[in-house]
PDB file of N, CA and C in Angstrom:
ATOM      1  N   ASP A   1    -100.222 110.416 -25.897  1.00 91.00           N
ATOM      2  CA  ASP A   1    -101.256 110.024 -24.953  1.00 91.00           C
ATOM      3  C   ASP A   1    -102.536 109.701 -25.717  1.00 91.00           C
ATOM      4  N   TRP A   2    -103.109 108.549 -25.410  1.00 94.00           N
ATOM      5  CA  TRP A   2    -104.318 108.095 -26.096  1.00 94.00           C
ATOM      6  C   TRP A   2    -105.409 107.781 -25.086  1.00 94.00           C
ATOM      7  N   PRO A   3    -106.579 108.432 -25.185  1.00 97.00           N
ATOM      8  CA  PRO A   3    -107.726 107.981 -24.389  1.00 97.00           C
ATOM      9  C   PRO A   3    -108.086 106.559 -24.820  1.00 97.00           C
ATOM     10  N   PHE A   4    -108.364 105.685 -23.870  1.00 97.00           N
ATOM     11  CA  PHE A   4    -108.556 104.273 -24.168  1.00 97.00           C
ATOM     12  C   PHE A   4    -109.675 104.000 -25.177  1.00 97.00           C
ATOM     13  N   PRO A   5    -110.870 104.622 -25.070  1.00 97.00           N
ATOM     14  CA  PRO A   5    -111.900 104.355 -26.079  1.00 97.00           C
ATOM     15  C   PRO A   5    -111.469 104.764 -27.493  1.00 97.00           C
ATOM     16  N   THR A   6    -110.782 105.875 -27.622  1.00 97.00           N
ATOM     17  CA  THR A   6    -110.302 106.335 -28.928  1.00 97.00           C
ATOM     18  C   THR A   6    -109.267 105.368 -29.487  1.00 97.00           C
ATOM     19  N   LEU A   7    -108.394 104.868 -28.628  1.00 97.00           N
ATOM     20  CA  LEU A   7    -107.379 103.914 -29.060  1.00 97.00           C
ATOM     21  C   LEU A   7    -108.023 102.645 -29.614  1.00 97.00           C
ATOM     22  N   LEU A   8    -109.034 102.120 -28.925  1.00 98.00           N
ATOM     23  CA  LEU A   8    -109.716 100.918 -29.404  1.00 98.00           C
ATOM     24  C   LEU A   8    -110.348 101.143 -30.771  1.00 98.00           C
ATOM     25  N   LYS A   9    -110.930 102.333 -30.966  1.00 98.00           N
ATOM     26  CA  LYS A   9    -111.541 102.646 -32.258  1.00 98.00           C
ATOM     27  C   LYS A   9    -110.484 102.779 -33.347  1.00 98.00           C
ATOM     28  N   GLU A  10    -109.421 103.491 -33.076  1.00 97.00           N
ATOM     29  CA  GLU A  10    -108.375 103.723 -34.077  1.00 97.00           C
ATOM     30  C   GLU A  10    -107.643 102.434 -34.465  1.00 97.00           C
ATOM     31  N   LEU A  11    -107.543 101.497 -33.547  1.00 97.00           N
ATOM     32  CA  LEU A  11    -106.908 100.214 -33.843  1.00 97.00           C
ATOM     33  C   LEU A  11    -107.832  99.277 -34.615  1.00 97.00           C
ATOM     34  N   GLY A  12    -109.104  99.641 -34.715  1.00 98.00           N
ATOM     35  CA  GLY A  12    -110.055  98.788 -35.423  1.00 98.00           C
ATOM     36  C   GLY A  12    -110.611  97.669 -34.563  1.00 98.00           C
ATOM     37  N   LEU A  13    -110.410  97.754 -33.257  1.00 98.00           N
ATOM     38  CA  LEU A  13    -110.921  96.727 -32.359  1.00 98.00           C
ATOM     39  C   LEU A  13    -112.393  96.952 -32.035  1.00 98.00           C
ATOM     40  N   CYS A  14    -112.861  98.185 -32.205  1.00 98.00           N
ATOM     41  CA  CYS A  14    -114.269  98.540 -32.026  1.00 98.00           C
ATOM     42  C   CYS A  14    -114.674  99.447 -33.180  1.00 98.00           C
ATOM     43  N   ALA A  15    -115.940  99.367 -33.564  1.00 98.00           N
ATOM     44  CA  ALA A  15    -116.426 100.144 -34.703  1.00 98.00           C
ATOM     45  C   ALA A  15    -116.560 101.625 -34.389  1.00 98.00           C
ATOM     46  N   SER A  16    -116.827 101.963 -33.133  1.00 98.00           N
ATOM     47  CA  SER A  16    -117.019 103.362 -32.768  1.00 98.00           C
ATOM     48  C   SER A  16    -116.516 103.588 -31.346  1.00 98.00           C
ATOM     49  N   THR A  17    -116.393 104.846 -30.993  1.00 97.00           N
ATOM     50  CA  THR A  17    -115.984 105.187 -29.628  1.00 97.00           C
ATOM     51  C   THR A  17    -117.051 104.755 -28.628  1.00 97.00           C
ATOM     52  N   SER A  18    -118.323 104.875 -29.018  1.00 98.00           N
ATOM     53  CA  SER A  18    -119.409 104.461 -28.130  1.00 98.00           C
ATOM     54  C   SER A  18    -119.356 102.960 -27.861  1.00 98.00           C
ATOM     55  N   GLU A  19    -119.098 102.174 -28.911  1.00 98.00           N
ATOM     56  CA  GLU A  19    -118.958 100.728 -28.727  1.00 98.00           C
ATOM     57  C   GLU A  19    -117.767 100.428 -27.826  1.00 98.00           C
ATOM     58  N   ALA A  20    -116.676 101.157 -28.009  1.00 98.00           N
ATOM     59  CA  ALA A  20    -115.494 100.970 -27.180  1.00 98.00           C
ATOM     60  C   ALA A  20    -115.819 101.250 -25.715  1.00 98.00           C
ATOM     61  N   ARG A  21    -116.579 102.298 -25.456  1.00 98.00           N
ATOM     62  CA  ARG A  21    -116.971 102.616 -24.075  1.00 98.00           C
ATOM     63  C   ARG A  21    -117.797 101.488 -23.466  1.00 98.00           C
ATOM     64  N   ARG A  22    -118.719 100.921 -24.254  1.00 98.00           N
ATOM     65  CA  ARG A  22    -119.545  99.812 -23.752  1.00 98.00           C
ATOM     66  C   ARG A  22    -118.685  98.589 -23.434  1.00 98.00           C
ATOM     67  N   VAL A  23    -117.727  98.292 -24.297  1.00 98.00           N
ATOM     68  CA  VAL A  23    -116.832  97.157 -24.063  1.00 98.00           C
ATOM     69  C   VAL A  23    -116.019  97.387 -22.790  1.00 98.00           C
ATOM     70  N   ILE A  24    -115.506  98.588 -22.617  1.00 98.00           N
ATOM     71  CA  ILE A  24    -114.698  98.914 -21.434  1.00 98.00           C
ATOM     72  C   ILE A  24    -115.540  98.804 -20.170  1.00 98.00           C
ATOM     73  N   GLU A  25    -116.725  99.411 -20.175  1.00 98.00           N
ATOM     74  CA  GLU A  25    -117.587  99.384 -18.993  1.00 98.00           C
ATOM     75  C   GLU A  25    -118.042  97.973 -18.663  1.00 98.00           C
ATOM     76  N   GLY A  26    -118.160  97.112 -19.679  1.00 97.00           N
ATOM     77  CA  GLY A  26    -118.571  95.732 -19.467  1.00 97.00           C
ATOM     78  C   GLY A  26    -117.435  94.821 -19.039  1.00 97.00           C
ATOM     79  N   GLY A  27    -116.231  95.336 -18.933  1.00 97.00           N
ATOM     80  CA  GLY A  27    -115.100  94.544 -18.480  1.00 97.00           C
ATOM     81  C   GLY A  27    -114.449  93.715 -19.571  1.00 97.00           C
ATOM     82  N   GLY A  28    -114.740  94.020 -20.835  1.00 97.00           N
ATOM     83  CA  GLY A  28    -114.193  93.243 -21.933  1.00 97.00           C
ATOM     84  C   GLY A  28    -112.924  93.813 -22.536  1.00 97.00           C
ATOM     85  N   ALA A  29    -112.377  94.858 -21.949  1.00 98.00           N
ATOM     86  CA  ALA A  29    -111.171  95.476 -22.493  1.00 98.00           C
ATOM     87  C   ALA A  29    -110.000  95.244 -21.544  1.00 98.00           C
ATOM     88  N   ARG A  30    -108.853  94.941 -22.139  1.00 97.00           N
ATOM     89  CA  ARG A  30    -107.660  94.687 -21.337  1.00 97.00           C
ATOM     90  C   ARG A  30    -106.472  95.450 -21.906  1.00 97.00           C
ATOM     91  N   ILE A  31    -105.599  95.834 -21.008  1.00 97.00           N
ATOM     92  CA  ILE A  31    -104.310  96.426 -21.384  1.00 97.00           C
ATOM     93  C   ILE A  31    -103.251  95.597 -20.681  1.00 97.00           C
ATOM     94  N   ALA A  32    -102.351  95.009 -21.457  1.00 95.00           N
ATOM     95  CA  ALA A  32    -101.282  94.162 -20.908  1.00 95.00           C
ATOM     96  C   ALA A  32    -101.855  93.097 -19.974  1.00 95.00           C
ATOM     97  N   GLN A  33    -102.930  92.448 -20.382  1.00 93.00           N
ATOM     98  CA  GLN A  33    -103.597  91.354 -19.686  1.00 93.00           C
ATOM     99  C   GLN A  33    -104.252  91.756 -18.372  1.00 93.00           C
ATOM    100  N   SER A  34    -104.461  93.049 -18.146  1.00 96.00           N
ATOM    101  CA  SER A  34    -105.178  93.528 -16.968  1.00 96.00           C
ATOM    102  C   SER A  34    -106.469  94.196 -17.415  1.00 96.00           C
ATOM    103  N   VAL A  35    -107.581  93.815 -16.794  1.00 97.00           N
ATOM    104  CA  VAL A  35    -108.871  94.392 -17.153  1.00 97.00           C
ATOM    105  C   VAL A  35    -108.884  95.867 -16.792  1.00 97.00           C
ATOM    106  N   CYS A  36    -109.384  96.682 -17.720  1.00 97.00           N
ATOM    107  CA  CYS A  36    -109.507  98.120 -17.493  1.00 97.00           C
ATOM    108  C   CYS A  36    -110.970  98.501 -17.663  1.00 97.00           C
ATOM    109  N   LYS A  37    -111.615  98.971 -16.594  1.00 97.00           N
ATOM    110  CA  LYS A  37    -113.025  99.365 -16.653  1.00 97.00           C
ATOM    111  C   LYS A  37    -113.208 100.879 -16.594  1.00 97.00           C
ATOM    112  N   ASP A  38    -112.121 101.627 -16.688  1.00 97.00           N
ATOM    113  CA  ASP A  38    -112.165 103.081 -16.605  1.00 97.00           C
ATOM    114  C   ASP A  38    -112.167 103.668 -18.013  1.00 97.00           C
ATOM    115  N   VAL A  39    -113.302 104.258 -18.430  1.00 97.00           N
ATOM    116  CA  VAL A  39    -113.390 104.835 -19.777  1.00 97.00           C
ATOM    117  C   VAL A  39    -112.551 106.100 -19.908  1.00 97.00           C
ATOM    118  N   ARG A  40    -112.100 106.669 -18.801  1.00 97.00           N
ATOM    119  CA  ARG A  40    -111.278 107.879 -18.834  1.00 97.00           C
ATOM    120  C   ARG A  40    -109.786 107.569 -18.783  1.00 97.00           C
ATOM    121  N   TYR A  41    -109.428 106.286 -18.814  1.00 97.00           N
ATOM    122  CA  TYR A  41    -108.021 105.898 -18.760  1.00 97.00           C
ATOM    123  C   TYR A  41    -107.290 106.411 -20.000  1.00 97.00           C
ATOM    124  N   VAL A  42    -106.098 106.951 -19.808  1.00 97.00           N
ATOM    125  CA  VAL A  42    -105.280 107.465 -20.914  1.00 97.00           C
ATOM    126  C   VAL A  42    -103.997 106.650 -20.961  1.00 97.00           C
ATOM    127  N   LEU A  43    -103.741 106.032 -22.105  1.00 95.00           N
ATOM    128  CA  LEU A  43    -102.551 105.214 -22.296  1.00 95.00           C
ATOM    129  C   LEU A  43    -101.427 106.087 -22.835  1.00 95.00           C
ATOM    130  N   THR A  44    -100.305 106.109 -22.120  1.00 94.00           N
ATOM    131  CA  THR A  44     -99.138 106.879 -22.540  1.00 94.00           C
ATOM    132  C   THR A  44     -98.103 105.912 -23.095  1.00 94.00           C
ATOM    133  N   LEU A  45     -97.732 106.116 -24.343  1.00 91.00           N
ATOM    134  CA  LEU A  45     -96.756 105.252 -25.007  1.00 91.00           C
ATOM    135  C   LEU A  45     -95.423 105.974 -25.114  1.00 91.00           C
ATOM    136  N   VAL A  46     -94.356 105.268 -24.772  1.00 92.00           N
ATOM    137  CA  VAL A  46     -93.020 105.844 -24.815  1.00 92.00           C
ATOM    138  C   VAL A  46     -92.195 105.086 -25.845  1.00 92.00           C
ATOM    139  N   ALA A  47     -91.511 105.820 -26.702  1.00 92.00           N
ATOM    140  CA  ALA A  47     -90.666 105.195 -27.728  1.00 92.00           C
ATOM    141  C   ALA A  47     -89.579 104.367 -27.066  1.00 92.00           C
ATOM    142  N   GLY A  48     -89.321 103.195 -27.612  1.00 92.00           N
ATOM    143  CA  GLY A  48     -88.273 102.334 -27.106  1.00 92.00           C
ATOM    144  C   GLY A  48     -88.726 101.321 -26.073  1.00 92.00           C
ATOM    145  N   GLU A  49     -89.942 101.434 -25.572  1.00 92.00           N
ATOM    146  CA  GLU A  49     -90.447 100.460 -24.610  1.00 92.00           C
ATOM    147  C   GLU A  49     -91.045  99.265 -25.348  1.00 92.00           C
ATOM    148  N   ASP A  50     -91.274  98.199 -24.612  1.00 94.00           N
ATOM    149  CA  ASP A  50     -91.869  97.000 -25.193  1.00 94.00           C
ATOM    150  C   ASP A  50     -93.284  97.292 -25.682  1.00 94.00           C
ATOM    151  N   PRO A  51     -93.746  96.557 -26.707  1.00 95.00           N
ATOM    152  CA  PRO A  51     -95.120  96.729 -27.180  1.00 95.00           C
ATOM    153  C   PRO A  51     -96.126  96.385 -26.080  1.00 95.00           C
ATOM    154  N   VAL A  52     -97.267  97.060 -26.105  1.00 96.00           N
ATOM    155  CA  VAL A  52     -98.320  96.838 -25.125  1.00 96.00           C
ATOM    156  C   VAL A  52     -99.461  96.103 -25.827  1.00 96.00           C
ATOM    157  N   LEU A  53     -99.924  95.002 -25.233  1.00 97.00           N
ATOM    158  CA  LEU A  53    -101.035  94.244 -25.786  1.00 97.00           C
ATOM    159  C   LEU A  53    -102.344  94.898 -25.372  1.00 97.00           C
ATOM    160  N   VAL A  54    -103.186  95.216 -26.366  1.00 98.00           N
ATOM    161  CA  VAL A  54    -104.501  95.790 -26.114  1.00 98.00           C
ATOM    162  C   VAL A  54    -105.533  94.799 -26.639  1.00 98.00           C
ATOM    163  N   GLN A  55    -106.568  94.525 -25.846  1.00 97.00           N
ATOM    164  CA  GLN A  55    -107.558  93.523 -26.216  1.00 97.00           C
ATOM    165  C   GLN A  55    -108.955  94.078 -26.016  1.00 97.00           C
ATOM    166  N   ALA A  56    -109.842  93.786 -26.981  1.00 97.00           N
ATOM    167  CA  ALA A  56    -111.259  94.137 -26.865  1.00 97.00           C
ATOM    168  C   ALA A  56    -112.058  92.877 -27.126  1.00 97.00           C
ATOM    169  N   GLY A  57    -112.698  92.351 -26.115  1.00 95.00           N
ATOM    170  CA  GLY A  57    -113.412  91.093 -26.258  1.00 95.00           C
ATOM    171  C   GLY A  57    -112.450  89.920 -26.225  1.00 95.00           C
ATOM    172  N   LYS A  58    -112.945  88.750 -26.664  1.00 95.00           N
ATOM    173  CA  LYS A  58    -112.126  87.543 -26.594  1.00 95.00           C
ATOM    174  C   LYS A  58    -111.197  87.376 -27.779  1.00 95.00           C
ATOM    175  N   ARG A  59    -111.572  87.908 -28.944  1.00 96.00           N
ATOM    176  CA  ARG A  59    -110.839  87.569 -30.158  1.00 96.00           C
ATOM    177  C   ARG A  59    -110.163  88.732 -30.869  1.00 96.00           C
ATOM    178  N   LYS A  60    -110.227  89.915 -30.323  1.00 97.00           N
ATOM    179  CA  LYS A  60    -109.640  91.080 -30.988  1.00 97.00           C
ATOM    180  C   LYS A  60    -108.443  91.583 -30.191  1.00 97.00           C
ATOM    181  N   PHE A  61    -107.267  91.498 -30.809  1.00 96.00           N
ATOM    182  CA  PHE A  61    -106.026  91.877 -30.145  1.00 96.00           C
ATOM    183  C   PHE A  61    -105.236  92.817 -31.028  1.00 96.00           C
ATOM    184  N   ALA A  62    -104.396  93.629 -30.416  1.00 98.00           N
ATOM    185  CA  ALA A  62    -103.441  94.474 -31.159  1.00 98.00           C
ATOM    186  C   ALA A  62    -102.280  94.794 -30.225  1.00 98.00           C
ATOM    187  N   TYR A  63    -101.087  94.863 -30.792  1.00 97.00           N
ATOM    188  CA  TYR A  63     -99.924  95.346 -30.063  1.00 97.00           C
ATOM    189  C   TYR A  63     -99.696  96.796 -30.430  1.00 97.00           C
ATOM    190  N   VAL A  64     -99.390  97.619 -29.436  1.00 96.00           N
ATOM    191  CA  VAL A  64     -99.188  99.053 -29.648  1.00 96.00           C
ATOM    192  C   VAL A  64     -97.766  99.387 -29.216  1.00 96.00           C
ATOM    193  N   ILE A  65     -97.065 100.134 -30.052  1.00 94.00           N
ATOM    194  CA  ILE A  65     -95.714 100.575 -29.708  1.00 94.00           C
ATOM    195  C   ILE A  65     -95.645 102.098 -29.757  1.00 94.00           C
ATOM    196  N   GLY A  66     -94.782 102.654 -28.947  1.00 90.00           N
ATOM    197  CA  GLY A  66     -94.592 104.101 -28.936  1.00 90.00           C
ATOM    198  C   GLY A  66     -93.735 104.526 -30.121  1.00 90.00           C
ATOM    199  N   ALA A  67     -93.982 105.726 -30.596  1.00 82.00           N
ATOM    200  CA  ALA A  67     -93.191 106.232 -31.730  1.00 82.00           C
ATOM    201  C   ALA A  67     -92.623 107.599 -31.418  1.00 82.00           C
TER     202      ALA A  67
END
């Protein structure tokens, strides 16, 4: 389980957790092409499922897979 702001920071999509929170609150963060404005959202990854696309802003993307 990953809190969304921490995930953005750990993936290198944001420089800090605070920046990640600002991006999320501003509507610039997406999970699987859906806007997520909840800074308390927790992403649960399950091994064997398809990768999940995480986006911060227009040009920063990462795929996340469960392990």
